[in-house]
CSV table of C-alpha atoms in Angstrom, one decimal:
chain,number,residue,atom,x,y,z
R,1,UNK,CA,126.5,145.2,142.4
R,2,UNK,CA,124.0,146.7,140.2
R,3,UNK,CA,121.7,149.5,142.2
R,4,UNK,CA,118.5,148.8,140.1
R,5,UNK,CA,115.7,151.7,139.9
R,6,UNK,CA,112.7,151.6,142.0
R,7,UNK,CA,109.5,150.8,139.5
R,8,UNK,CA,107.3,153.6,138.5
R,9,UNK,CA,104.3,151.5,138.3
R,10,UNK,CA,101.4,152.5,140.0
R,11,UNK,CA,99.5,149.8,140.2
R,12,UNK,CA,99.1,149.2,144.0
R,13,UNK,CA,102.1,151.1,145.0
R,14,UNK,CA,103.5,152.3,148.1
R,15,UNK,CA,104.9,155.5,148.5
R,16,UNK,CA,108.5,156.5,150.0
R,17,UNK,CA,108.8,159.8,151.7
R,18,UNK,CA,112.1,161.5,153.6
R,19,UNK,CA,113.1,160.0,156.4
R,20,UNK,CA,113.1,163.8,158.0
R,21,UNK,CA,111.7,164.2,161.3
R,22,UNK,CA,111.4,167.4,161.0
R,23,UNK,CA,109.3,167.4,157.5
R,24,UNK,CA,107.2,164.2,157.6
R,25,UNK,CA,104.7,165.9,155.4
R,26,UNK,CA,107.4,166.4,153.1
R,27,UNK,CA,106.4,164.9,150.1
R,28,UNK,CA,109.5,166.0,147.7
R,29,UNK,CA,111.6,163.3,147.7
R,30,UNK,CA,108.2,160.5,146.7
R,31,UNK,CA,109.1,157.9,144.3
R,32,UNK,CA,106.0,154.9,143.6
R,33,UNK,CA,107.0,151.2,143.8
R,34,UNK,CA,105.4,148.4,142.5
R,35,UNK,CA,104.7,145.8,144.8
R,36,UNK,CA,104.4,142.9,141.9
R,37,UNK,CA,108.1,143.7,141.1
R,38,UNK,CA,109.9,144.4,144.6
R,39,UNK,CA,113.6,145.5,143.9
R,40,UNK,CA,115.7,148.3,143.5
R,41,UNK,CA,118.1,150.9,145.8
R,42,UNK,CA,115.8,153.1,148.8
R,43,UNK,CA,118.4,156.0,148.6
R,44,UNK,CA,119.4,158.3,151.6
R,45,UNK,CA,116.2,160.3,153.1
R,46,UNK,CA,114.0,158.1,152.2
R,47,UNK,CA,112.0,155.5,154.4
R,48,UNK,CA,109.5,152.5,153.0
R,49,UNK,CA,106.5,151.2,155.1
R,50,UNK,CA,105.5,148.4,154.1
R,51,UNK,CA,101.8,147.3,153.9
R,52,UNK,CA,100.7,144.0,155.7
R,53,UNK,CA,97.2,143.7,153.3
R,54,UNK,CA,100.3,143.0,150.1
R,55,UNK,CA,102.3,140.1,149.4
R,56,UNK,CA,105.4,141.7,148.4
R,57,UNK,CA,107.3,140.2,145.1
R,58,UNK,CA,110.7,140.1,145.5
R,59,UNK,CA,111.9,140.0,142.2
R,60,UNK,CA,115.8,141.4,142.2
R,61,UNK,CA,118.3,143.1,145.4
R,62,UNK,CA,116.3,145.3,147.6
R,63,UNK,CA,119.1,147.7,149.3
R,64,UNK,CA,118.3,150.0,151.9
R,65,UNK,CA,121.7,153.0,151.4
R,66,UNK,CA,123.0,155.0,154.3
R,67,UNK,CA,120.3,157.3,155.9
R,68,UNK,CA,117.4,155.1,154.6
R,69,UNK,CA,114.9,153.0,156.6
R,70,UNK,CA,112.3,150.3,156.1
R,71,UNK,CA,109.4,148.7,158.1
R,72,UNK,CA,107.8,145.3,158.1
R,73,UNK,CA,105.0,145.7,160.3
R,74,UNK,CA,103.3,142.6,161.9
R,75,UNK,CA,102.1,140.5,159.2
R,76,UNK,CA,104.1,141.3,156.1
R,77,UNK,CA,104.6,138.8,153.5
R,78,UNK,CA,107.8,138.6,151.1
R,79,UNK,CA,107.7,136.1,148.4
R,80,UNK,CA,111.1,136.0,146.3
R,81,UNK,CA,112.1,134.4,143.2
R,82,UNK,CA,115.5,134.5,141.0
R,83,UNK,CA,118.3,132.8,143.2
R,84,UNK,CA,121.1,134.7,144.2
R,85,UNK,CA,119.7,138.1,142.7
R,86,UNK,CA,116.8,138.0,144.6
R,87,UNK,CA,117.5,139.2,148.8
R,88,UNK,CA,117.1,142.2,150.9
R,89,UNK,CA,120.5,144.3,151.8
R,90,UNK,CA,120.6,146.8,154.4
R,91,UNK,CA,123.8,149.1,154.3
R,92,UNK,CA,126.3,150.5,156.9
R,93,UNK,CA,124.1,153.7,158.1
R,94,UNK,CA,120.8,152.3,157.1
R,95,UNK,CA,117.8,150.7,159.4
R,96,UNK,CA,115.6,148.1,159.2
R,97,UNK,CA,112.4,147.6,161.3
R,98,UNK,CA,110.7,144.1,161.5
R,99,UNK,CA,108.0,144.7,164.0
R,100,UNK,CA,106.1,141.1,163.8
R,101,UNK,CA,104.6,139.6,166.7
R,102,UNK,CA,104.5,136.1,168.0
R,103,UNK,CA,101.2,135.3,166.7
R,104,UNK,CA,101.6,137.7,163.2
R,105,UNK,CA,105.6,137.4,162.5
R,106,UNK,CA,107.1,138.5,159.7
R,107,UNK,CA,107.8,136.0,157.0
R,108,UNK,CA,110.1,136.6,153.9
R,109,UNK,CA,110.1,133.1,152.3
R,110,UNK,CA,110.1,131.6,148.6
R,111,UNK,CA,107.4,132.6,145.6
R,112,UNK,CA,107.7,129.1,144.4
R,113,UNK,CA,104.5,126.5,144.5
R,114,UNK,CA,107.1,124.2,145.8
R,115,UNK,CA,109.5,126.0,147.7
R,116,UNK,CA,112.8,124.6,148.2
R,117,UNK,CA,115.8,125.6,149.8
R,118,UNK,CA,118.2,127.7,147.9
R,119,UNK,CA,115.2,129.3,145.9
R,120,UNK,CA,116.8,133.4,146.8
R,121,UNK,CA,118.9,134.9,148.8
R,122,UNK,CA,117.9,135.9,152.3
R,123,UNK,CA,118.4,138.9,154.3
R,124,UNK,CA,121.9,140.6,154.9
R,125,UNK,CA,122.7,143.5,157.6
R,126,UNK,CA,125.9,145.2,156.9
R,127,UNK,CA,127.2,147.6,160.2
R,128,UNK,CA,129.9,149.3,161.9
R,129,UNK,CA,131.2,147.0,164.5
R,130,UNK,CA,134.5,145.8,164.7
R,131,UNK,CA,135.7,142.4,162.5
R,132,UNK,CA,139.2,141.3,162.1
R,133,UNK,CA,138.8,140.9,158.8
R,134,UNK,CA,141.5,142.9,157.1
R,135,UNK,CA,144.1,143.3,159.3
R,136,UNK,CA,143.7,145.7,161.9
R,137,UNK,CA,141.4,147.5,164.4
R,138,UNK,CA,138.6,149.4,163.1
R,139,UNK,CA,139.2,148.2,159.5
R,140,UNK,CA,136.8,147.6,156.6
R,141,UNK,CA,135.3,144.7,154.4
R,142,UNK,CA,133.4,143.7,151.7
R,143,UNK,CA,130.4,141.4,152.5
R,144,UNK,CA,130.7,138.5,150.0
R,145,UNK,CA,127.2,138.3,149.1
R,146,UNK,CA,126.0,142.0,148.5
R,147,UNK,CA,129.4,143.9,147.6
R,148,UNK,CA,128.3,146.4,150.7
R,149,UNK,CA,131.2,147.4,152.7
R,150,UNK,CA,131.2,146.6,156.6
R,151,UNK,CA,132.8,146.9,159.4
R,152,UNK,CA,134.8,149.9,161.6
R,153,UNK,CA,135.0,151.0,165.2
R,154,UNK,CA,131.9,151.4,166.9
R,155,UNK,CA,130.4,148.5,168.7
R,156,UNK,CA,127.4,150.1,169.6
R,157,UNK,CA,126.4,150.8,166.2
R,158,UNK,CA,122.5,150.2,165.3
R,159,UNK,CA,120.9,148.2,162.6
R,160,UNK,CA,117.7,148.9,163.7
R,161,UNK,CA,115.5,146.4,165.3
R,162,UNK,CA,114.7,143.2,164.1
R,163,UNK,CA,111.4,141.0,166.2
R,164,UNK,CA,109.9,137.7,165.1
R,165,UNK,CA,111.1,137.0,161.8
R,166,UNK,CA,110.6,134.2,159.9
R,167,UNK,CA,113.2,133.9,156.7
R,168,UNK,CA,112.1,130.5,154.5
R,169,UNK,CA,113.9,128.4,151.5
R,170,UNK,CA,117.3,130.8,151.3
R,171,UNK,CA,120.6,129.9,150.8
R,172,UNK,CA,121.1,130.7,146.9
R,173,UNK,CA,124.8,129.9,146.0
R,174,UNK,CA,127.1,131.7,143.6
R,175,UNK,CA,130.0,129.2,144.3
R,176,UNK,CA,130.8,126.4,146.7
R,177,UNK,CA,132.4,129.0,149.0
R,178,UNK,CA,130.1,131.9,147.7
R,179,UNK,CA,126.4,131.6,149.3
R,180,UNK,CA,123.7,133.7,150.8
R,181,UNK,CA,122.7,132.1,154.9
R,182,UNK,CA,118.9,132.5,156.3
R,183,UNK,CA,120.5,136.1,158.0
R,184,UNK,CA,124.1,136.8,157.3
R,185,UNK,CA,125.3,139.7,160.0
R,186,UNK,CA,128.2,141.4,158.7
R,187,UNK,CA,129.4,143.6,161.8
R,188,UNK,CA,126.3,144.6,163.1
R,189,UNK,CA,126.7,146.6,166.5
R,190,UNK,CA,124.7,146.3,170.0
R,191,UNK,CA,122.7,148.5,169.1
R,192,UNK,CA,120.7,146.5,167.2
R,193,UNK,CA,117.6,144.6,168.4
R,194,UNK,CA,117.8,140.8,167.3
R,195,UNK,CA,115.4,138.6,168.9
R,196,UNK,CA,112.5,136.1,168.0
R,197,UNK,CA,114.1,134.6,164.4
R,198,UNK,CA,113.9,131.5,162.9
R,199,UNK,CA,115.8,130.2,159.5
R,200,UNK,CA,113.8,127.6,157.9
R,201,UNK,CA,115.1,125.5,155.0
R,202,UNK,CA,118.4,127.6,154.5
R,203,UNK,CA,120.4,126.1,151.5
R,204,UNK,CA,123.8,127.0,153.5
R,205,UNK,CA,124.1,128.2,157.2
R,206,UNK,CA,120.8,129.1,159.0
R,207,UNK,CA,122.5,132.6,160.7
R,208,UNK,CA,125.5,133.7,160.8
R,209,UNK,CA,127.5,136.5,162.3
R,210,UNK,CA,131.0,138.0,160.5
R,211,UNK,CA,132.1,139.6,163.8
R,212,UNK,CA,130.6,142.5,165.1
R,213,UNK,CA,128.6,142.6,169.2
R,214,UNK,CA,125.0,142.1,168.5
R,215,UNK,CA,123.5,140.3,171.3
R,216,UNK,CA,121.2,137.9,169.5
R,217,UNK,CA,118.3,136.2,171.5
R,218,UNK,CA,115.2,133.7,170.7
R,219,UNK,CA,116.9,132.3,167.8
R,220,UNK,CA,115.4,128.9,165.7
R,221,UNK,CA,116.8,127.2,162.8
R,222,UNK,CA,115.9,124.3,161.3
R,223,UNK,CA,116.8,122.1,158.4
R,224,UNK,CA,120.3,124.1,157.2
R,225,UNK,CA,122.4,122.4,154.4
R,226,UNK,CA,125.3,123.3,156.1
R,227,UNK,CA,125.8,124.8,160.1
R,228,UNK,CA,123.1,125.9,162.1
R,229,UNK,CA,124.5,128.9,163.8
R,230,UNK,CA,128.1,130.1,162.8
R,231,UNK,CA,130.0,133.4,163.9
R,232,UNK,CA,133.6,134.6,163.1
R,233,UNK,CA,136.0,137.0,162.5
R,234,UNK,CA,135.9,138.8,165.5
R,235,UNK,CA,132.1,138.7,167.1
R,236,UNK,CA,132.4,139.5,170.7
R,237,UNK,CA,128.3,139.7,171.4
R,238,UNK,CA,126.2,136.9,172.9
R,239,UNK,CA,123.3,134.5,172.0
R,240,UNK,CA,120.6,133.6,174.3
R,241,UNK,CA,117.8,131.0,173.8
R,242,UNK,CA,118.9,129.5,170.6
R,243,UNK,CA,116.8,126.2,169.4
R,244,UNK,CA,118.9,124.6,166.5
R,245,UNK,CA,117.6,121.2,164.7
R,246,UNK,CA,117.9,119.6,161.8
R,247,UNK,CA,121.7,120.2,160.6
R,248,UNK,CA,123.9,118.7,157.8
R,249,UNK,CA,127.1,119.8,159.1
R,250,UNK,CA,127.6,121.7,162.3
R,251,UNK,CA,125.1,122.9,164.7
R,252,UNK,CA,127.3,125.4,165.6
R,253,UNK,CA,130.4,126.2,164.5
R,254,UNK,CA,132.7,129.4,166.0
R,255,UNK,CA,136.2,130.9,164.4
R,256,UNK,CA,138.2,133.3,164.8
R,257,UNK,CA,139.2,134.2,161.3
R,258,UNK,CA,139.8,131.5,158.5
R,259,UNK,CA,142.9,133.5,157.2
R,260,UNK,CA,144.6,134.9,160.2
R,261,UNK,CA,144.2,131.7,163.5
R,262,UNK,CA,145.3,134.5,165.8
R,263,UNK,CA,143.8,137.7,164.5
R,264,UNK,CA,142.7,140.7,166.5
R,265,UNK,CA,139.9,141.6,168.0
R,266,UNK,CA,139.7,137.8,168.7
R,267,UNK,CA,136.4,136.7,168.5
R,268,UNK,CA,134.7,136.6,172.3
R,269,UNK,CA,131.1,135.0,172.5
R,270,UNK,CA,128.8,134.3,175.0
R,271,UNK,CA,126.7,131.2,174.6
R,272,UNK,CA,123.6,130.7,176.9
R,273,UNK,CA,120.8,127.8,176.5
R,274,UNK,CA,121.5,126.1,173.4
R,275,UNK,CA,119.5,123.2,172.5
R,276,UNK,CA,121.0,121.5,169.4
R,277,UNK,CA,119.5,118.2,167.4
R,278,UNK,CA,120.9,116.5,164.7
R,279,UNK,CA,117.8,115.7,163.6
R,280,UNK,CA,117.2,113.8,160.3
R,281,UNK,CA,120.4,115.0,158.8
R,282,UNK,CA,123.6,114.0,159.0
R,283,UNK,CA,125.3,116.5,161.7
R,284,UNK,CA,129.0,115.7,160.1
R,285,UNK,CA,130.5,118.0,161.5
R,286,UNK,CA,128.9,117.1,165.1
R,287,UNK,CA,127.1,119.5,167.9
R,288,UNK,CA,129.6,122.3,167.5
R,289,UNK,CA,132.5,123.2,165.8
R,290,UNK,CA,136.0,125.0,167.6
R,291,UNK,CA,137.2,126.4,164.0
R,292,UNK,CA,140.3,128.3,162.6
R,293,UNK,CA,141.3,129.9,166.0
R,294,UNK,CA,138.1,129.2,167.8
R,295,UNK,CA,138.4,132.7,169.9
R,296,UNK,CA,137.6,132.1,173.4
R,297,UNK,CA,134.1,130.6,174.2
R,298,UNK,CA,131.7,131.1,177.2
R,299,UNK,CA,128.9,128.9,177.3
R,300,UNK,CA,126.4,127.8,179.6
R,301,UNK,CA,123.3,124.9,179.4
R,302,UNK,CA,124.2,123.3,176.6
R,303,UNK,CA,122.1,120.6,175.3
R,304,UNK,CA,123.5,118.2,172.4
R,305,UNK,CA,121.8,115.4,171.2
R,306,UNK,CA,122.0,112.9,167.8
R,307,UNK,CA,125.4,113.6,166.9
R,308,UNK,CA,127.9,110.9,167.5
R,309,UNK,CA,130.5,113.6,168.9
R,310,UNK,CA,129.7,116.9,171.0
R,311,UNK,CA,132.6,118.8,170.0
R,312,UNK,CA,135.0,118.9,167.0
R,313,UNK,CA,138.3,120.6,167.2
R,314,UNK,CA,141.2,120.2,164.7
R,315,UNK,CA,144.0,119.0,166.0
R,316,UNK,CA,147.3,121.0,168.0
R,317,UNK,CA,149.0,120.4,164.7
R,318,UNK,CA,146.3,121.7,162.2
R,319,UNK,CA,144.7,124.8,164.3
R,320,UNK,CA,147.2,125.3,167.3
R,321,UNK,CA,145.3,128.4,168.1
R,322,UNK,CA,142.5,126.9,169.2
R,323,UNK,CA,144.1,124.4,170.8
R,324,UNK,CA,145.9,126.7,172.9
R,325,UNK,CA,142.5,128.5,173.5
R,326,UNK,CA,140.8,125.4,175.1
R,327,UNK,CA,144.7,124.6,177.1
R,328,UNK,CA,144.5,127.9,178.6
R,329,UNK,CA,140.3,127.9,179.7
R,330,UNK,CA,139.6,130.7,177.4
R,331,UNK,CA,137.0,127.8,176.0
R,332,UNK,CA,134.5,126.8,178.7
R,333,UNK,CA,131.1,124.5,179.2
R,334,UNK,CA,129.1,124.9,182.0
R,335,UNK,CA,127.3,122.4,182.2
R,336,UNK,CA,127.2,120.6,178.7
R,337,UNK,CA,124.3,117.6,178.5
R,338,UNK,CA,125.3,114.8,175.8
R,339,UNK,CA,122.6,112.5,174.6
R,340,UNK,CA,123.0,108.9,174.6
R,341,UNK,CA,123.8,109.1,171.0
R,342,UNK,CA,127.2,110.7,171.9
R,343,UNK,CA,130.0,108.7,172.1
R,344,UNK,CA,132.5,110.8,172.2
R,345,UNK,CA,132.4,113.9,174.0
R,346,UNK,CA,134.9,115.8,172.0
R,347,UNK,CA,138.0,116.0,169.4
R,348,UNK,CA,140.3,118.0,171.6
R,349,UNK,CA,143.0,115.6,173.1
R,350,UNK,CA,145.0,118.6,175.3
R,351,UNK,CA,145.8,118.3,178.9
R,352,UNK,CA,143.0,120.9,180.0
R,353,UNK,CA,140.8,118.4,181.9
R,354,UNK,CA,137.9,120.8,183.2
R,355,UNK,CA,136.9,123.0,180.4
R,356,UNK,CA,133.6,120.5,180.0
R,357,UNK,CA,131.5,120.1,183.3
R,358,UNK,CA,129.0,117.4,182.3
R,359,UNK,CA,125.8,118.1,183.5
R,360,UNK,CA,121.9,118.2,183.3
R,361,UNK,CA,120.1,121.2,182.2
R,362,UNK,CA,116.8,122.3,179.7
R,363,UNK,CA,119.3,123.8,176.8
R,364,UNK,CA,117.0,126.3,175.0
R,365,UNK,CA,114.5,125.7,177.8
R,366,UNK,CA,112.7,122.3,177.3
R,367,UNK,CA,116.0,120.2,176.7
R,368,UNK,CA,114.8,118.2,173.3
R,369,UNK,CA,111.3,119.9,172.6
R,370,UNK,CA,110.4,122.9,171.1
R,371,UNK,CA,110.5,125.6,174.3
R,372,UNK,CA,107.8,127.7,175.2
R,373,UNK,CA,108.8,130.8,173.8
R,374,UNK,CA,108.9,129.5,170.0
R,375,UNK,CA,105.0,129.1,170.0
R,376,UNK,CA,103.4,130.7,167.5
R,377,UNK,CA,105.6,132.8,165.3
R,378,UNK,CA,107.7,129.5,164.2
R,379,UNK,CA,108.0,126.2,161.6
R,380,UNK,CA,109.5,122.9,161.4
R,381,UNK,CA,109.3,121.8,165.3
């Protein structure tokens, strides 16, 4: 990936200064950028405030290197154009801070008059959590949309901290198996703060987690081209409070690892308060998806409605793996609520009889409506 070079413009521009604590007045390291043409590489030592008074124009990759920060306060606009060269990368080593609020979130969305989905990239947090990607413990990737590297051996590895986001009309593809998501969290540790984030109008998958332990709460998406929420290779964090409607394919859809069923570390996840719709799309893939080894599932208050099956899991044959996973209660709903639209509960046809406890419950935390905590900050409900 080309590391383009901050503009010198001055019109309007913001400064970057080190990232020192101990010289904050040191102005040495200054470079000017242009807030008409927002792109280029914010090298190590360096932070970036941004200012809420501008409408930032994303123009080209914004990547934030090892030992470099940026800030969104409350309020900050991002409007990007140019398809898949247009998102925001932060790097293994490097922090971002969205500090919205939920009346003034922060919104990075489309420049277009008529936004559509697919219209740039999105966001993407590289860290050094584990994935399974690779082959062993503690190994490396490459993310697929930003050519940073991610992944390693420490769980409780920060991002930064990430509050009330609103990412708009993403999804740029490079390929049918090559797109950007809303968010796309390539091992991104505990550390991190992830709460209060919607995906609105993603052209692929809404979020999505490529392993790592982040323990993601408050999410929304709505209208995704393909799954709502998906996480594989290896995540072992959790999601709480996670509103989900509108889907073409899956609302959520879990693996393990798409090469390697049975990989190590398997993915682990906790899944509390869901509240998934099909919506107006189609949902072909139904309510939530048991994928290429699956890992082992714990979820609780589950709400599913509009799809005309809860669960699909390949068959013993096709993805024994996960099979085995839902034989042997490493996969487990308690309760799970079905709307009347359901007709069949789910794909698996093993002898494990009470790894689905039927029940009533609020899902996200007002069953089929918008919950409480989404007021304000989010779109499309």
């Amino acid at each position: 990936m080309k590391k383009l070079l901050l503009s010198a413009l001055t019109i309007a521009a913001l400064t970057l200064s080190s990232c020192s604590r101990d010289n904050e007045d040191d102005n040495t390291n200054v470079v000017t950028i242009d807030p008409t043409n927002f792109q280029g590489t914010l090298k190590s030592g360096q932070t970036l405030t941004l200012d809420p008074s501008i409408t930032y124009k994303l123009t080209g990759p914004f990547v934030v290197e090892n030992g470099a920060s940026v800030t969104f306060p409350a309020g900050t606009r991002v409007e990007a154009s140019g398809g898949t060269s247009a998102y925001i990368a932060i790097s293994q080593g490097a922090y971002i801070y969205v500090n919205g609020t939920a009346s003034n979130p922060v919104i990075m969305t489309s420049a277009n008059s008529s936004p559509n989905q697919s219209d740039w990239g999105g966001l993407v947090i590289c860290g050094k959590a584990y994935t399974n990607k690779g082959g062993s413990t503690g190994q490396s990737a490459l993310a697929e949309v930003s050519n940073l590297t991610y992944g390693g051996s420490d769980n409780n590895d920060s991002s930064g901290v990430i509050r009330y986001l609103r990412v708009e009309y993403t999804g740029a593809a490079f390929s049918s198996d090559k797109e950007f998501n809303g968010v796309s969290l390539f091992a991104v540790g505990s550390g991190t703060v992830f709460e209060n984030v919607e995906a609105y109008m993603s052209g692929d998958d809404g979020i999505e987690f490529f392993g790592g332990a982040v323990n993601a709460k408050n999410l929304v998406i709505v209208n995704a081209q393909d799954d709502g929420l998906d996480f594989a290779d290896g995540f072992t964090g959790s999601f709480e409070n996670v509103f989900i409607k509108d889907i073409e394919k899956a609302g959520v859809e879990g693996s393990n690892n798409g090469d390697n069923f049975d990989a190590t570390p398997r993915t682990n996840a906790t899944l509390k308060n869901f509240t998934i719709l099909k919506g107006s799309l189609a949902g072909s893939e139904h309510g939530m998806y048991l994928k290429e080894g699956t890992g082992y599932w714990n979820c609780q208050n589950i709400y599913i409605d509009g799809f005309t099956k809860g669960f699909k899991i390949k068959d013993a044959t096709t993805d024994a793996v996960s099979n085995a996973n839902v034989d042997n209660n490493h996969v487990i709903f308690n309760p799970v609520y079905f709307g009347a639209t359901v007709t069949t509960q789910s794909e698996y046809a093993g002898t494990n009889t009470t790894y689905i406890t039927v029940g009533a419950n609020t899902g996200a935390g007002n069953s089929a409506t918008a919950p409480a905590w989404t007021t304000g900050w989010t779109i499309g409900l």
